Structures are given as C-alpha cells and as structure tokens.
C-alpha cells in the first residue's frame, strides 16, 4: 500500500498545475486566500474551504514562507488526495477485497483526470471526499456494532465537515439515511426501536447542529446577517444563475461529456480534424478556444497515438462492465437479510452514493468535470467489489491492467503534461500584457469573462471590472469604481465592445450596454498595446 501511495505522491508533486483554465475558480480562490478579507474566507457554497487553506497558508508564513498561497494550497490538496486514496484502500481491507483489487481502486481513482488535476490544483472538490469516505467507513462500523454512541457522533461530524467544505455533499445525508434504514431492516431483531431512534437522533443532532451552527456563526459573526431574510439572501448569493434545472435529455447528453472527461481528459481529441467544428455545432455557445490552443502543437503521431490509447481504454472499460454484468454482479448481489456482510453493505452504500450524486449532477452543471469528481472513488470501489467473484478468471486482470495503463498514459501525456507549459495556457497568453504591466492599484475593464478576469486579478493583483454581467448598471459601476477605489491607472480592453464567444453568450443583450460604454469612453482612450488577442487602451480622462 505504501509504495503505490508514494508513487502517486511523486507523480502529483511533479505535475503541479500551471494552467488554471480547467479549474476556472482556482485563481479567484487563491486571490482570496492570499489577499482577501475575512469575509472572502467564507463563501456560502464551500463555507470553510478558503478559511482552512488560509490558516494553512498563515502557518507557512509563520515559518518564513513569503510567496502567494498557490504552493501551500496545492500541497494541502495533494495531501487530501493521498488521504482519499488511503481511505479507498482501507475500505477495501474492511470489505475483504484482495490486495490487487484494492490497488486497482486506488490507482484508477488516482489516474482519473478529474481527481488527478484537481488534486494538484487550488480547488474545493478533493478535500470533502475525505469526509465522505470517512462517513462510509463509519457506517460500516455502525453496521457491525450499532450500540456505541461515539460512532454515530463521528458520523455526524464527518457528514457536517463534508457539507461545510462543499454544499454538494448535502447529498451525503441521503446516503446515510439509506445506510441507517438498511442497518435497521437487516438487524431489526437485535436493534430495538428505542436504540435505533436514539442513535439516529444523535447523528442528526451532531451533524445538523455542527453544520447549521457554523453557518449561523459565520452569517452573524462575519457577515453581520441576523434575520432569516438576510441569511437567506447571503446563502443564495453564491448560487450560479442559469447553471441548473436541465431536463433529462439535455442533462443526460451533457452528463456523458462531464462524466467521461472526469476520467479521461480527452484533450487530444481537439487536435483531430473536424472534431472542434462538430462540437461547436452541437454546443454553439461553448468556447473551445482554450482546448484548441492547448493542443495546437500536437504532432499528428501524438494525436493518433493518444486517440488509439483512449479507444483501447474505452474498449477495456466496456469489456470490464460487460463481464461484470454477465458473471460478477449476479454472483455478488445475493443479499442475505439476516447475515449482511460488509462487502454487500458497502456495495449498497456505493450504489446509493452513485445514484443520488448522478441524478443531481444530471440536473446541475452536468457538463462540468467538477461535480463528477466525487464519484470516482465510489465507482472504482464498486468495480473492485463486483470483481471479487471473477478476479481469478484470466481475462479480468488483463482488462483491469490494460484500462489502468491506458488511463495513466492518456491523461499524463495528453492532458496533464500539456497544461504544465505556460506557452499553451490560453488565458495567460491572452492577458500577458496585463500580467506584465498592470499593478496593484490599477483598474482593468474587460469583457473577456470570468476565467480571464481571474488571471488578471491574481497575477497582476489589479482590480477587475467585468462588463459581462453588469447590464444597465455598468456605467454606474464604472463611475463608482473610479470614486471608491481611486485607481492609479485604468486599462480598458477591446473585449468590452467585442467579447469572445463564451462571454458574449453569457451576456446576451447586455453586450449593448458594454459597447455603449466603450463608445462613450473612446475619445479618452489612448492605445497601449495591440496583439492578436485584443486592443488595450488607457483611460486618460481619469488623470485630469
């Protein structure tokens, strides 16, 4: 167990993220953790993530570290990823899996693109998985001995910590409910109603109290929101407008993309002739410039090889699934109500986990890799558990090994390593002039969108006014920025008038307000730089 863990640790440490386009929020988190106010350490969607990382960063500073929070946050994320892998192995031990299958579940998770990249990034999606798996582990212990109160208390604590690190894991409550119901149904002859209700209430009081208590403490103590209306407005302020509510057909189509890319990055497919044009026709508002720019220098041999390896992986994965459906699953799912084993119980918990999360993800941001990352450990563990009855058959180890090798090769060579080259970081290159020339105290007005703004805000430490979603209020916000922030210099990008595809789609008719502001300011704009990405102007009227 130690050797694979050390190998993954070395692999992750040598592939720390440089390109932050995939994890679009990462630079905003880093800016908040490094420079942010107390309020910025507590976002309602992932209440304690920034705060935990900020405290970790402060610890580094006390030891003499003088740079931004980027390296400490990545170190903490990698550590979290390794703990997840350790817990996967531990759950495999508790379920009686052979060592080879424990290693498979560990490494298949470690080599999956989403889990790998977000473990070496500055994002919120890895750390909560620790507490999801600890909750599953705790349920296995409760299933073996329901009586000890401490087990139910810890389950409540772990469940609460998962939610506090990211709201998505409210779904874990459903998994826990199913676990409790199954434990009581199977053990109803030994577990009295009184004991069941008291222990279940203990879990609910601890978990709910810790979650709600923390939210209320932050709302009142940090944000000074005291009424229910104020707290509700604060909680909803972090919601992504228009990012949820997909119907089953559209959501399922997008979910296939998100789920698949959570395992196989697939960047090499964008180097294939015609693929980008096809995807652009299918999803007209989706910007593919970042992916195309990343792979623009892929030689044809590399593209063909990566495509072939990807296809081999999908074939191997398909053969594994078919073999499990035909031979493994029928042997495994023979549930004895009176003598449920840890392996059977774990399989039911994992099935509930996968089902609840998948249904939610189809409805909410189905195309996003991020929401599917938490399913990787559950899926690989499920495959490992179902493989137990057929693991000695000659073909199965071959399929598993082939899938694992192709997953590593495709993601390392085709997705991870290309993103370690700054020259292929689309938004860094787009904003290179701002990064080199803007300074703290400057104001940059841009219409390139959220990811682009994050690059300017973090690397130049300048204040950014986005014109993408400002609407009718844009001119007022611009004048207010001049009054309140009193910027030393003001730079305005031509993307205000001509935003890229994705920003234009998000803004819709609001582009008219941005163009109107640009035209109004044009007489006072002095050209500073023109490159292939944009024209950059300084606003001279502010100096008068």
PDB file of C-alpha atoms in Angstrom, residues 208-349:
ATOM      1  CA  UNK A 208     -27.135  19.160  11.754  1.00  0.00           C
ATOM      2  CA  UNK A 209     -26.043  21.195  14.749  1.00  0.00           C
ATOM      3  CA  UNK A 210     -22.454  21.471  13.557  1.00  0.00           C
ATOM      4  CA  UNK A 211     -23.500  22.407  10.022  1.00  0.00           C
ATOM      5  CA  UNK A 212     -26.206  24.911  10.930  1.00  0.00           C
ATOM      6  CA  UNK A 213     -24.245  26.277  13.877  1.00  0.00           C
ATOM      7  CA  UNK A 214     -21.222  27.009  11.694  1.00  0.00           C
ATOM      8  CA  UNK A 215     -23.332  28.679   9.015  1.00  0.00           C
ATOM      9  CA  UNK A 216     -25.152  30.819  11.580  1.00  0.00           C
ATOM     10  CA  UNK A 217     -21.891  31.750  13.304  1.00  0.00           C
ATOM     11  CA  UNK A 218     -20.353  32.897  10.014  1.00  0.00           C
ATOM     12  CA  UNK A 219     -23.527  34.670   8.875  1.00  0.00           C
ATOM     13  CA  UNK A 220     -23.821  36.663  12.099  1.00  0.00           C
ATOM     14  CA  UNK A 221     -20.201  36.982  13.197  1.00  0.00           C
ATOM     15  CA  UNK A 222     -18.506  37.581   9.836  1.00  0.00           C
ATOM     16  CA  UNK A 223     -21.226  38.904   7.524  1.00  0.00           C
ATOM     17  CA  UNK A 224     -23.378  40.523  10.241  1.00  0.00           C
ATOM     18  CA  UNK A 225     -26.565  38.945   8.882  1.00  0.00           C
ATOM     19  CA  UNK A 226     -29.012  38.294  11.699  1.00  0.00           C
ATOM     20  CA  UNK A 227     -32.525  37.971  10.245  1.00  0.00           C
ATOM     21  CA  UNK A 228     -33.671  34.909   8.311  1.00  0.00           C
ATOM     22  CA  UNK A 229     -34.170  37.056   5.223  1.00  0.00           C
ATOM     23  CA  UNK A 230     -30.627  38.402   5.376  1.00  0.00           C
ATOM     24  CA  UNK A 231     -29.160  34.948   5.945  1.00  0.00           C
ATOM     25  CA  UNK A 232     -31.220  33.526   3.066  1.00  0.00           C
ATOM     26  CA  UNK A 233     -30.037  36.283   0.732  1.00  0.00           C
ATOM     27  CA  UNK A 234     -26.427  35.583   1.715  1.00  0.00           C
ATOM     28  CA  UNK A 235     -26.828  31.836   1.134  1.00  0.00           C
ATOM     29  CA  UNK A 236     -28.351  32.378  -2.306  1.00  0.00           C
ATOM     30  CA  UNK A 237     -25.683  34.916  -3.285  1.00  0.00           C
ATOM     31  CA  UNK A 238     -23.292  32.105  -4.144  1.00  0.00           C
ATOM     32  CA  UNK A 239     -25.691  30.320  -6.488  1.00  0.00           C
ATOM     33  CA  UNK A 240     -24.801  30.182 -10.152  1.00  0.00           C
ATOM     34  CA  UNK A 241     -27.582  31.729 -12.169  1.00  0.00           C
ATOM     35  CA  UNK A 242     -28.780  29.568 -15.041  1.00  0.00           C
ATOM     36  CA  UNK A 243     -26.466  26.693 -14.173  1.00  0.00           C
ATOM     37  CA  UNK A 244     -29.094  24.155 -13.151  1.00  0.00           C
ATOM     38  CA  UNK A 245     -32.520  22.787 -13.968  1.00  0.00           C
ATOM     39  CA  UNK A 246     -31.577  20.797 -17.080  1.00  0.00           C
ATOM     40  CA  UNK A 247     -34.168  18.409 -18.467  1.00  0.00           C
ATOM     41  CA  UNK A 248     -33.358  14.724 -18.602  1.00  0.00           C
ATOM     42  CA  UNK A 249     -32.489  14.607 -22.312  1.00  0.00           C
ATOM     43  CA  UNK A 250     -30.187  17.645 -22.457  1.00  0.00           C
ATOM     44  CA  UNK A 251     -28.809  16.950 -18.979  1.00  0.00           C
ATOM     45  CA  UNK A 252     -28.023  13.339 -19.878  1.00  0.00           C
ATOM     46  CA  UNK A 253     -26.195  14.367 -23.053  1.00  0.00           C
ATOM     47  CA  UNK A 254     -24.093  16.901 -21.180  1.00  0.00           C
ATOM     48  CA  UNK A 255     -23.588  14.452 -18.298  1.00  0.00           C
ATOM     49  CA  UNK A 256     -21.971  11.948 -20.655  1.00  0.00           C
ATOM     50  CA  UNK A 257     -19.412  14.606 -21.553  1.00  0.00           C
ATOM     51  CA  UNK A 258     -18.782  15.654 -17.945  1.00  0.00           C
ATOM     52  CA  UNK A 259     -18.649  12.121 -16.552  1.00  0.00           C
ATOM     53  CA  UNK A 260     -16.371  10.821 -19.317  1.00  0.00           C
ATOM     54  CA  UNK A 261     -13.974  13.742 -19.031  1.00  0.00           C
ATOM     55  CA  UNK A 262     -13.787  13.250 -15.255  1.00  0.00           C
ATOM     56  CA  UNK A 263     -11.968  10.014 -16.091  1.00  0.00           C
ATOM     57  CA  UNK A 264     -10.356  10.730 -19.477  1.00  0.00           C
ATOM     58  CA  UNK A 265      -9.281  14.331 -20.079  1.00  0.00           C
ATOM     59  CA  UNK A 266      -9.585  13.811 -23.825  1.00  0.00           C
ATOM     60  CA  UNK A 267      -7.746  16.969 -24.847  1.00  0.00           C
ATOM     61  CA  UNK A 268      -6.111  15.145 -27.765  1.00  0.00           C
ATOM     62  CA  UNK A 269      -9.497  14.783 -29.480  1.00  0.00           C
ATOM     63  CA  UNK A 270      -9.477  18.546 -30.084  1.00  0.00           C
ATOM     64  CA  UNK A 271      -6.398  18.062 -32.256  1.00  0.00           C
ATOM     65  CA  UNK A 272      -8.315  15.746 -34.612  1.00  0.00           C
ATOM     66  CA  UNK A 273      -9.501  17.418 -37.833  1.00  0.00           C
ATOM     67  CA  UNK A 274     -13.170  18.347 -37.731  1.00  0.00           C
ATOM     68  CA  UNK A 275     -13.806  17.485 -34.072  1.00  0.00           C
ATOM     69  CA  UNK A 276     -13.809  21.079 -32.856  1.00  0.00           C
ATOM     70  CA  UNK A 277     -16.184  22.167 -35.628  1.00  0.00           C
ATOM     71  CA  UNK A 278     -18.531  19.272 -34.824  1.00  0.00           C
ATOM     72  CA  UNK A 279     -18.628  20.083 -31.102  1.00  0.00           C
ATOM     73  CA  UNK A 280     -19.119  23.766 -31.872  1.00  0.00           C
ATOM     74  CA  UNK A 281     -22.170  22.915 -33.972  1.00  0.00           C
ATOM     75  CA  UNK A 282     -23.583  20.694 -31.226  1.00  0.00           C
ATOM     76  CA  UNK A 283     -22.891  23.219 -28.444  1.00  0.00           C
ATOM     77  CA  UNK A 284     -22.761  26.608 -30.220  1.00  0.00           C
ATOM     78  CA  UNK A 285     -22.328  28.765 -27.099  1.00  0.00           C
ATOM     79  CA  UNK A 286     -19.433  26.756 -25.682  1.00  0.00           C
ATOM     80  CA  UNK A 287     -15.988  28.260 -26.174  1.00  0.00           C
ATOM     81  CA  UNK A 288     -13.337  25.756 -27.253  1.00  0.00           C
ATOM     82  CA  UNK A 289     -10.509  28.231 -27.788  1.00  0.00           C
ATOM     83  CA  UNK A 290      -8.680  27.089 -24.627  1.00  0.00           C
ATOM     84  CA  UNK A 291      -8.674  23.415 -25.641  1.00  0.00           C
ATOM     85  CA  UNK A 292      -7.706  24.115 -29.241  1.00  0.00           C
ATOM     86  CA  UNK A 293      -4.871  26.405 -28.129  1.00  0.00           C
ATOM     87  CA  UNK A 294      -3.604  23.773 -25.681  1.00  0.00           C
ATOM     88  CA  UNK A 295      -3.198  21.085 -28.358  1.00  0.00           C
ATOM     89  CA  UNK A 296      -2.337  23.252 -31.376  1.00  0.00           C
ATOM     90  CA  UNK A 297       1.254  21.992 -31.453  1.00  0.00           C
ATOM     91  CA  UNK A 298       0.440  18.293 -31.005  1.00  0.00           C
ATOM     92  CA  UNK A 299       2.248  16.372 -33.764  1.00  0.00           C
ATOM     93  CA  UNK A 300      -0.035  14.051 -35.779  1.00  0.00           C
ATOM     94  CA  UNK A 301       1.706  10.952 -34.406  1.00  0.00           C
ATOM     95  CA  UNK A 302       0.986  12.033 -30.825  1.00  0.00           C
ATOM     96  CA  UNK A 303      -2.647  12.794 -31.638  1.00  0.00           C
ATOM     97  CA  UNK A 304      -3.206   9.444 -33.334  1.00  0.00           C
ATOM     98  CA  UNK A 305      -1.422   7.526 -30.557  1.00  0.00           C
ATOM     99  CA  UNK A 306      -3.409   9.234 -27.802  1.00  0.00           C
ATOM    100  CA  UNK A 307      -6.658   8.680 -29.677  1.00  0.00           C
ATOM    101  CA  UNK A 308      -5.820   4.993 -30.086  1.00  0.00           C
ATOM    102  CA  UNK A 309      -4.937   4.640 -26.392  1.00  0.00           C
ATOM    103  CA  UNK A 310      -8.184   6.373 -25.440  1.00  0.00           C
ATOM    104  CA  UNK A 311     -10.159   3.950 -27.588  1.00  0.00           C
ATOM    105  CA  UNK A 312      -8.313   0.997 -26.044  1.00  0.00           C
ATOM    106  CA  UNK A 313      -9.232   2.306 -22.593  1.00  0.00           C
ATOM    107  CA  UNK A 314     -12.913   2.607 -23.517  1.00  0.00           C
ATOM    108  CA  UNK A 315     -12.906  -0.887 -25.025  1.00  0.00           C
ATOM    109  CA  UNK A 316     -11.223  -2.330 -21.909  1.00  0.00           C
ATOM    110  CA  UNK A 317     -13.670  -0.471 -19.648  1.00  0.00           C
ATOM    111  CA  UNK A 318     -16.569  -1.758 -21.736  1.00  0.00           C
ATOM    112  CA  UNK A 319     -15.303  -5.339 -21.503  1.00  0.00           C
ATOM    113  CA  UNK A 320     -14.970  -4.981 -17.719  1.00  0.00           C
ATOM    114  CA  UNK A 321     -18.555  -3.755 -17.425  1.00  0.00           C
ATOM    115  CA  UNK A 322     -19.937  -6.457 -19.725  1.00  0.00           C
ATOM    116  CA  UNK A 323     -18.028  -9.173 -17.872  1.00  0.00           C
ATOM    117  CA  UNK A 324     -19.266  -7.896 -14.505  1.00  0.00           C
ATOM    118  CA  UNK A 325     -22.863  -7.758 -15.712  1.00  0.00           C
ATOM    119  CA  UNK A 326     -22.687 -11.276 -17.099  1.00  0.00           C
ATOM    120  CA  UNK A 327     -20.695 -13.011 -14.372  1.00  0.00           C
ATOM    121  CA  UNK A 328     -19.596 -10.826 -11.444  1.00  0.00           C
ATOM    122  CA  UNK A 329     -22.756  -8.984 -10.446  1.00  0.00           C
ATOM    123  CA  UNK A 330     -25.135 -11.987 -10.355  1.00  0.00           C
ATOM    124  CA  UNK A 331     -22.738 -13.779  -8.005  1.00  0.00           C
ATOM    125  CA  UNK A 332     -22.234 -10.764  -5.774  1.00  0.00           C
ATOM    126  CA  UNK A 333     -25.793  -9.488  -5.324  1.00  0.00           C
ATOM    127  CA  UNK A 334     -27.246 -12.251  -3.209  1.00  0.00           C
ATOM    128  CA  UNK A 335     -28.346 -10.290  -0.205  1.00  0.00           C
ATOM    129  CA  UNK A 336     -28.965 -12.352   2.917  1.00  0.00           C
ATOM    130  CA  UNK A 337     -31.150 -10.090   5.069  1.00  0.00           C
ATOM    131  CA  UNK A 338     -30.083 -11.770   8.293  1.00  0.00           C
ATOM    132  CA  UNK A 339     -26.355 -12.020   7.593  1.00  0.00           C
ATOM    133  CA  UNK A 340     -25.376  -8.964   5.595  1.00  0.00           C
ATOM    134  CA  UNK A 341     -21.623  -8.794   5.083  1.00  0.00           C
ATOM    135  CA  UNK A 342     -19.526  -5.641   4.996  1.00  0.00           C
ATOM    136  CA  UNK A 343     -18.922  -6.234   1.316  1.00  0.00           C
ATOM    137  CA  UNK A 344     -22.617  -6.357   0.476  1.00  0.00           C
ATOM    138  CA  UNK A 345     -23.361  -3.388   2.699  1.00  0.00           C
ATOM    139  CA  UNK A 346     -20.526  -1.370   1.166  1.00  0.00           C
ATOM    140  CA  UNK A 347     -21.858  -2.157  -2.296  1.00  0.00           C
ATOM    141  CA  UNK A 348     -25.331  -0.898  -1.366  1.00  0.00           C
ATOM    142  CA  UNK A 349     -23.875   2.303   0.110  1.00  0.00           C
TER     143      UNK A 349
END
